[in-house]
Short mmCIF file of C-alpha atoms in Angstrom, two decimals:
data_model
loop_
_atom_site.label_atom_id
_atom_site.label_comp_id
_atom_site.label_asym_id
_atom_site.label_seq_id
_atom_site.Cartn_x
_atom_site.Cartn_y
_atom_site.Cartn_z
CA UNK Q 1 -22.22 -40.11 29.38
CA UNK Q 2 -24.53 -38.28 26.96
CA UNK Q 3 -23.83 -35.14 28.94
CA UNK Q 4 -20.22 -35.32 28.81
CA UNK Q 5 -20.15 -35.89 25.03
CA UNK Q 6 -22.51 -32.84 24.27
CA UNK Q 7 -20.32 -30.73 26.36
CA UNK Q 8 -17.51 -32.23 24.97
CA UNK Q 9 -19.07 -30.88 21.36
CA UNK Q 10 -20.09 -27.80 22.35
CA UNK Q 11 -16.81 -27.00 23.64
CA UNK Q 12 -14.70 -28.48 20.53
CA UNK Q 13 -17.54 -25.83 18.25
CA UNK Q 14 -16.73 -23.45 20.69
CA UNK Q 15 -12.73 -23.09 20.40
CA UNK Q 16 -13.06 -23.94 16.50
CA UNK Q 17 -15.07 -20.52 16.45
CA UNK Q 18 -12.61 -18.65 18.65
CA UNK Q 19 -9.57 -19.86 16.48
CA UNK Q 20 -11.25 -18.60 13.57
CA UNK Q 21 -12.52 -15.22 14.63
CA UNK Q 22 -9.12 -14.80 16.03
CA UNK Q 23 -7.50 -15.63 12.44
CA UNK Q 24 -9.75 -13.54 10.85
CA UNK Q 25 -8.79 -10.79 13.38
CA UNK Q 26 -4.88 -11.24 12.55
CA UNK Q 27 -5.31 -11.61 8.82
CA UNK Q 28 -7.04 -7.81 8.84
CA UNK Q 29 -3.80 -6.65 11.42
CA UNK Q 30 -1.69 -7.82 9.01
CA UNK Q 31 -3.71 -6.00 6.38
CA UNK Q 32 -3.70 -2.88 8.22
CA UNK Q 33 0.49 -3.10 8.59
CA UNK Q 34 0.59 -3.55 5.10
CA UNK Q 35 -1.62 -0.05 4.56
CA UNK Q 36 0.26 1.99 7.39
CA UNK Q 37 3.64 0.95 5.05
CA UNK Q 38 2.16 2.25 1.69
CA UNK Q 39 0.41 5.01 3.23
CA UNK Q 40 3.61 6.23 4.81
CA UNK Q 41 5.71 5.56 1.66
CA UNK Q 42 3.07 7.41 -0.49
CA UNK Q 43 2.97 10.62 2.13
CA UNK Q 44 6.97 10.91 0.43
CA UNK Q 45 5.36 10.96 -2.93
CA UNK Q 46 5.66 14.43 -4.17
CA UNK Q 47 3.30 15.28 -6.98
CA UNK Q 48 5.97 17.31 -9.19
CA UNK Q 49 3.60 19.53 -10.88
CA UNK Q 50 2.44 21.23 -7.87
CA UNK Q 51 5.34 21.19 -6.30
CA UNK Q 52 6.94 23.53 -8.80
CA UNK Q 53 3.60 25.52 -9.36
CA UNK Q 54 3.27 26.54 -5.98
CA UNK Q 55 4.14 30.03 -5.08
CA UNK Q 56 7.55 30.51 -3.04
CA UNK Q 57 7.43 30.14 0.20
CA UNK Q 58 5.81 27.88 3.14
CA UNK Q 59 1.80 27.83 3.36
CA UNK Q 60 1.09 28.53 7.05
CA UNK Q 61 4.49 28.89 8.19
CA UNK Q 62 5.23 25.21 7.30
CA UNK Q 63 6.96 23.73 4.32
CA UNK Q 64 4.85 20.64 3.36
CA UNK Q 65 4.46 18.41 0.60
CA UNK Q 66 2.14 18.20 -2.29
CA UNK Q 67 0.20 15.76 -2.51
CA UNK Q 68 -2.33 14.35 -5.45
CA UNK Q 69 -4.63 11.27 -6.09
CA UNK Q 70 -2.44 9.85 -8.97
CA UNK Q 71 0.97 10.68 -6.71
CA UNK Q 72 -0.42 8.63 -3.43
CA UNK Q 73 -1.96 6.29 -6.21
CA UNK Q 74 1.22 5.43 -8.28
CA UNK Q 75 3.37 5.17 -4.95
CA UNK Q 76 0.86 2.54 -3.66
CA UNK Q 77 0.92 0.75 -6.54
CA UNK Q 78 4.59 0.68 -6.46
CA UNK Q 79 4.81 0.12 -2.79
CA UNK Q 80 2.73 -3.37 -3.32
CA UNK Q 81 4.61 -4.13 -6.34
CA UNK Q 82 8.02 -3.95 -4.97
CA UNK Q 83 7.20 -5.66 -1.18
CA UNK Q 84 8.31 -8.74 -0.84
CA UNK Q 85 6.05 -11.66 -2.34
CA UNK Q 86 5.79 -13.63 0.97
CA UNK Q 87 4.08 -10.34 2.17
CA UNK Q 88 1.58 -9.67 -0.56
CA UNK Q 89 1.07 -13.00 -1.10
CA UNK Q 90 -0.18 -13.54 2.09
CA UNK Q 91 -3.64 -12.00 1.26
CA UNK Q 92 -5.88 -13.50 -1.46
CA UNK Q 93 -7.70 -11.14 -3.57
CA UNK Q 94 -5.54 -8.12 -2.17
CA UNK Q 95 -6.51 -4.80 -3.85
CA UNK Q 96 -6.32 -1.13 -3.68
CA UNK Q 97 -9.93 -0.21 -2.83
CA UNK Q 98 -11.44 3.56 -3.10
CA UNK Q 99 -10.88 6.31 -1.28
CA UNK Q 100 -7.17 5.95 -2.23
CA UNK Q 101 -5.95 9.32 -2.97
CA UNK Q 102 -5.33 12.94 -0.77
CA UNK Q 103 -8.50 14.06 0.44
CA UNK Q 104 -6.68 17.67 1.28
CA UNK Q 105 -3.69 17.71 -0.66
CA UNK Q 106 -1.27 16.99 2.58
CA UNK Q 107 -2.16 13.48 3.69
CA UNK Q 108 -1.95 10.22 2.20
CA UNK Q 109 -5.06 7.99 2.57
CA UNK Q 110 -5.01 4.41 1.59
CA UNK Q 111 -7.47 1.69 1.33
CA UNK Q 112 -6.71 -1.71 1.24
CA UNK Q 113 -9.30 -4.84 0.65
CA UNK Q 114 -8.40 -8.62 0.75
CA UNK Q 115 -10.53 -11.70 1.33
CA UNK Q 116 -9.81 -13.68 4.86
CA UNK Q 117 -10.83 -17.52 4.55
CA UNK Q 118 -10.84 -18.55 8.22
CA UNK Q 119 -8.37 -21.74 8.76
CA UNK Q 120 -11.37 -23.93 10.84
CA UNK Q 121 -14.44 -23.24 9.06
CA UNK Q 122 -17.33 -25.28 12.05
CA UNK Q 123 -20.62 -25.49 11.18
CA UNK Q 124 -21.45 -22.17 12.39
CA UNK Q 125 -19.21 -19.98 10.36
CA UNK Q 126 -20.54 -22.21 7.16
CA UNK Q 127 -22.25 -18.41 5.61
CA UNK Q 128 -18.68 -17.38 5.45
CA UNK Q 129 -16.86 -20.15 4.29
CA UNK Q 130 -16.09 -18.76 0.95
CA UNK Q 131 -14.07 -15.61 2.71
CA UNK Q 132 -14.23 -12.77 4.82
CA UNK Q 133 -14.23 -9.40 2.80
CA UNK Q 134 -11.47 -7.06 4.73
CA UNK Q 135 -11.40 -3.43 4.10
CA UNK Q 136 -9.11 -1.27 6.07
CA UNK Q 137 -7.55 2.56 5.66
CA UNK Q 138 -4.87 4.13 7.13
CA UNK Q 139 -3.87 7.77 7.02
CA UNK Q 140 -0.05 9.24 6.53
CA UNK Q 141 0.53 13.29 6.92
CA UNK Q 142 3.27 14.60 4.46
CA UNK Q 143 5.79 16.56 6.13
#
């Protein structure tokens, strides 16, 4: 009878800790939809004052888009601002993190950070019962 109640305990820790991880692990999916959808809306966001002081032409036989830190910036900003509140709201502590920007001028890069509190804290994920620190980045080209 022992026996069967320490199993019985060890398997009731042991699917409270896979239902967590496996929260945790959707919460930062979620996340990283959320940063492919800005990052792709911010590869649109033309930074006007290269744009028009560019020389004529394509650079390397392709037409792209120019890119800058404040352009990928701003459109992220406005991305977030303008998604729906059951979407944003979703994430506690949700913030644009560094490096947010264009590290060559043609692709969008965003970062992302949020806090995941895990739904069935047991007493083995008690050192990270105040929250989860998520941190993801995702990567858009212009075209």
């Amino acid at each position: 009878m022992l026996l069967s109640l320490a199993f019985g305990v060890l398997v009731l820790a042991l699917v409270l800790v896979v239902a967590s991880a496996s929260a945790v692990h959707i919460e930062r999916k979620r996340l990283l939809a959320l940063a492919d959808g800005a990052a792709a809306d911010a590869a649109d966001a033309i930074d006007v004052a290269t744009y028009y002081g560019a020389p004529a032409g394509p650079v390397d036989g392709a037409t792209r888009v120019p890119l800058s830190d404040a352009s990928v910036d701003a459109a992220v900003r406005e991305y977030l601002g303008a998604a729906p509140a059951a979407v944003v709201g979703e994430f506690d502590g949700l913030r644009v993190a560094e490096p947010t920007g264009t590290p060559d001028g043609t692709t969008a890069q965003v970062t992302l950070a949020a806090t995941a509190r895990p739904p069935l804290v047991p007493w083995v994920l008690v050192p990270w019962s105040d929250g989860i620190a998520l941190r993801v980045t995702s990567t858009a080209r212009a075209g």
